[in-house]
C-alpha positions as a printed NumPy array, in Angstrom:
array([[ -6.504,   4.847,   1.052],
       [ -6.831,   3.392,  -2.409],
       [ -8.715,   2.773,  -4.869],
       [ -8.157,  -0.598,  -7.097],
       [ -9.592,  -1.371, -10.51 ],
       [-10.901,  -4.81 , -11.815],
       [ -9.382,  -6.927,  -9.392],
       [-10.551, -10.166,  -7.183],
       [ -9.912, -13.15 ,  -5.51 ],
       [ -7.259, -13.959,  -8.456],
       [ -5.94 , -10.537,  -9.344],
       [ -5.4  ,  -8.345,  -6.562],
       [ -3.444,  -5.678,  -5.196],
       [ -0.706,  -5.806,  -2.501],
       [  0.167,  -2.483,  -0.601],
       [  3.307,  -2.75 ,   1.931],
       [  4.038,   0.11 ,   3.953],
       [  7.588,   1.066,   5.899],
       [  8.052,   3.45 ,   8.831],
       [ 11.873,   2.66 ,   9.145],
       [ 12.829,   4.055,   5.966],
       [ 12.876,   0.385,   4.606],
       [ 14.088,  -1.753,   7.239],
       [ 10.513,  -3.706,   7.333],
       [  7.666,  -4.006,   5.439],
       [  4.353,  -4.572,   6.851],
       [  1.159,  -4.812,   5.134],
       [ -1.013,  -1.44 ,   4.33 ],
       [ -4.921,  -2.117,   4.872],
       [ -7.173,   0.224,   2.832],
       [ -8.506,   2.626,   4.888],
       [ -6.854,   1.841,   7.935],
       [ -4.165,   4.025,  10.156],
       [ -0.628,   3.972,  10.698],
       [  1.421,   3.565,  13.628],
       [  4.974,   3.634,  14.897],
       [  6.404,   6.937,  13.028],
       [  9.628,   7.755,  14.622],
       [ 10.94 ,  11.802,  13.529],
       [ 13.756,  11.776,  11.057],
       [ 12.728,   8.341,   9.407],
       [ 11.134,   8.038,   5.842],
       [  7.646,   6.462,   5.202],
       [  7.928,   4.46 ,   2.238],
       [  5.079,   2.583,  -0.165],
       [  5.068,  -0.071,  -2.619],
       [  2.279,  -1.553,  -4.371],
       [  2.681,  -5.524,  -5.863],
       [  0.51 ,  -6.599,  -8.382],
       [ -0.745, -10.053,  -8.384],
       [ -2.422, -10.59 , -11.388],
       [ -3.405, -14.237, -13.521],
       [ -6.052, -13.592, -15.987],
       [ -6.665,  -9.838, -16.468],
       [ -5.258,  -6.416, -16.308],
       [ -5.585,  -4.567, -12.862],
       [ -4.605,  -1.052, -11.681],
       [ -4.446,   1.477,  -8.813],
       [ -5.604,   4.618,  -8.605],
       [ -5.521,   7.54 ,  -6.103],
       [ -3.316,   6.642,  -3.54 ],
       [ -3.669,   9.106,  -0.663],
       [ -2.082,   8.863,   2.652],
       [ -2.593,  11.52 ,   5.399],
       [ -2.023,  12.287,   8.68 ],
       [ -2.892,  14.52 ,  11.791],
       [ -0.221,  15.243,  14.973]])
């Protein structure tokens, strides 16, 4: 989960997710779960900012999980 700062329909905040250590990227939905974790590959994160009229940020990226 995430937390984004002055965004909205016009400046907003992309996170992308990978599971394959880069292979694909798939959209990340704030504070909903991952799937398809495979041992010995990486999980990776990126965060795109889309932003026209203002400044935006993000703050407190967490990500956790149970086995």
């Amino acid at each position: 989960s995430w937390t984004e700062i002055n965004t909205d329909a016009n400046n907003y905040i992309q996170v992308k997710v990978s599971v394959d250590n880069g292979a694909i990227w798939m959209d990340a939905i704030n504070g909903q779960g991952l799937t398809g974790f495979t041992p010995g590959n990486q999980l990776k994160y990126k965060v795109i900012f889309n932003s026209v009229d203002k400044a935006i940020s993000i703050d407190n990226i967490a990500v956790s999980w149970t086995e």
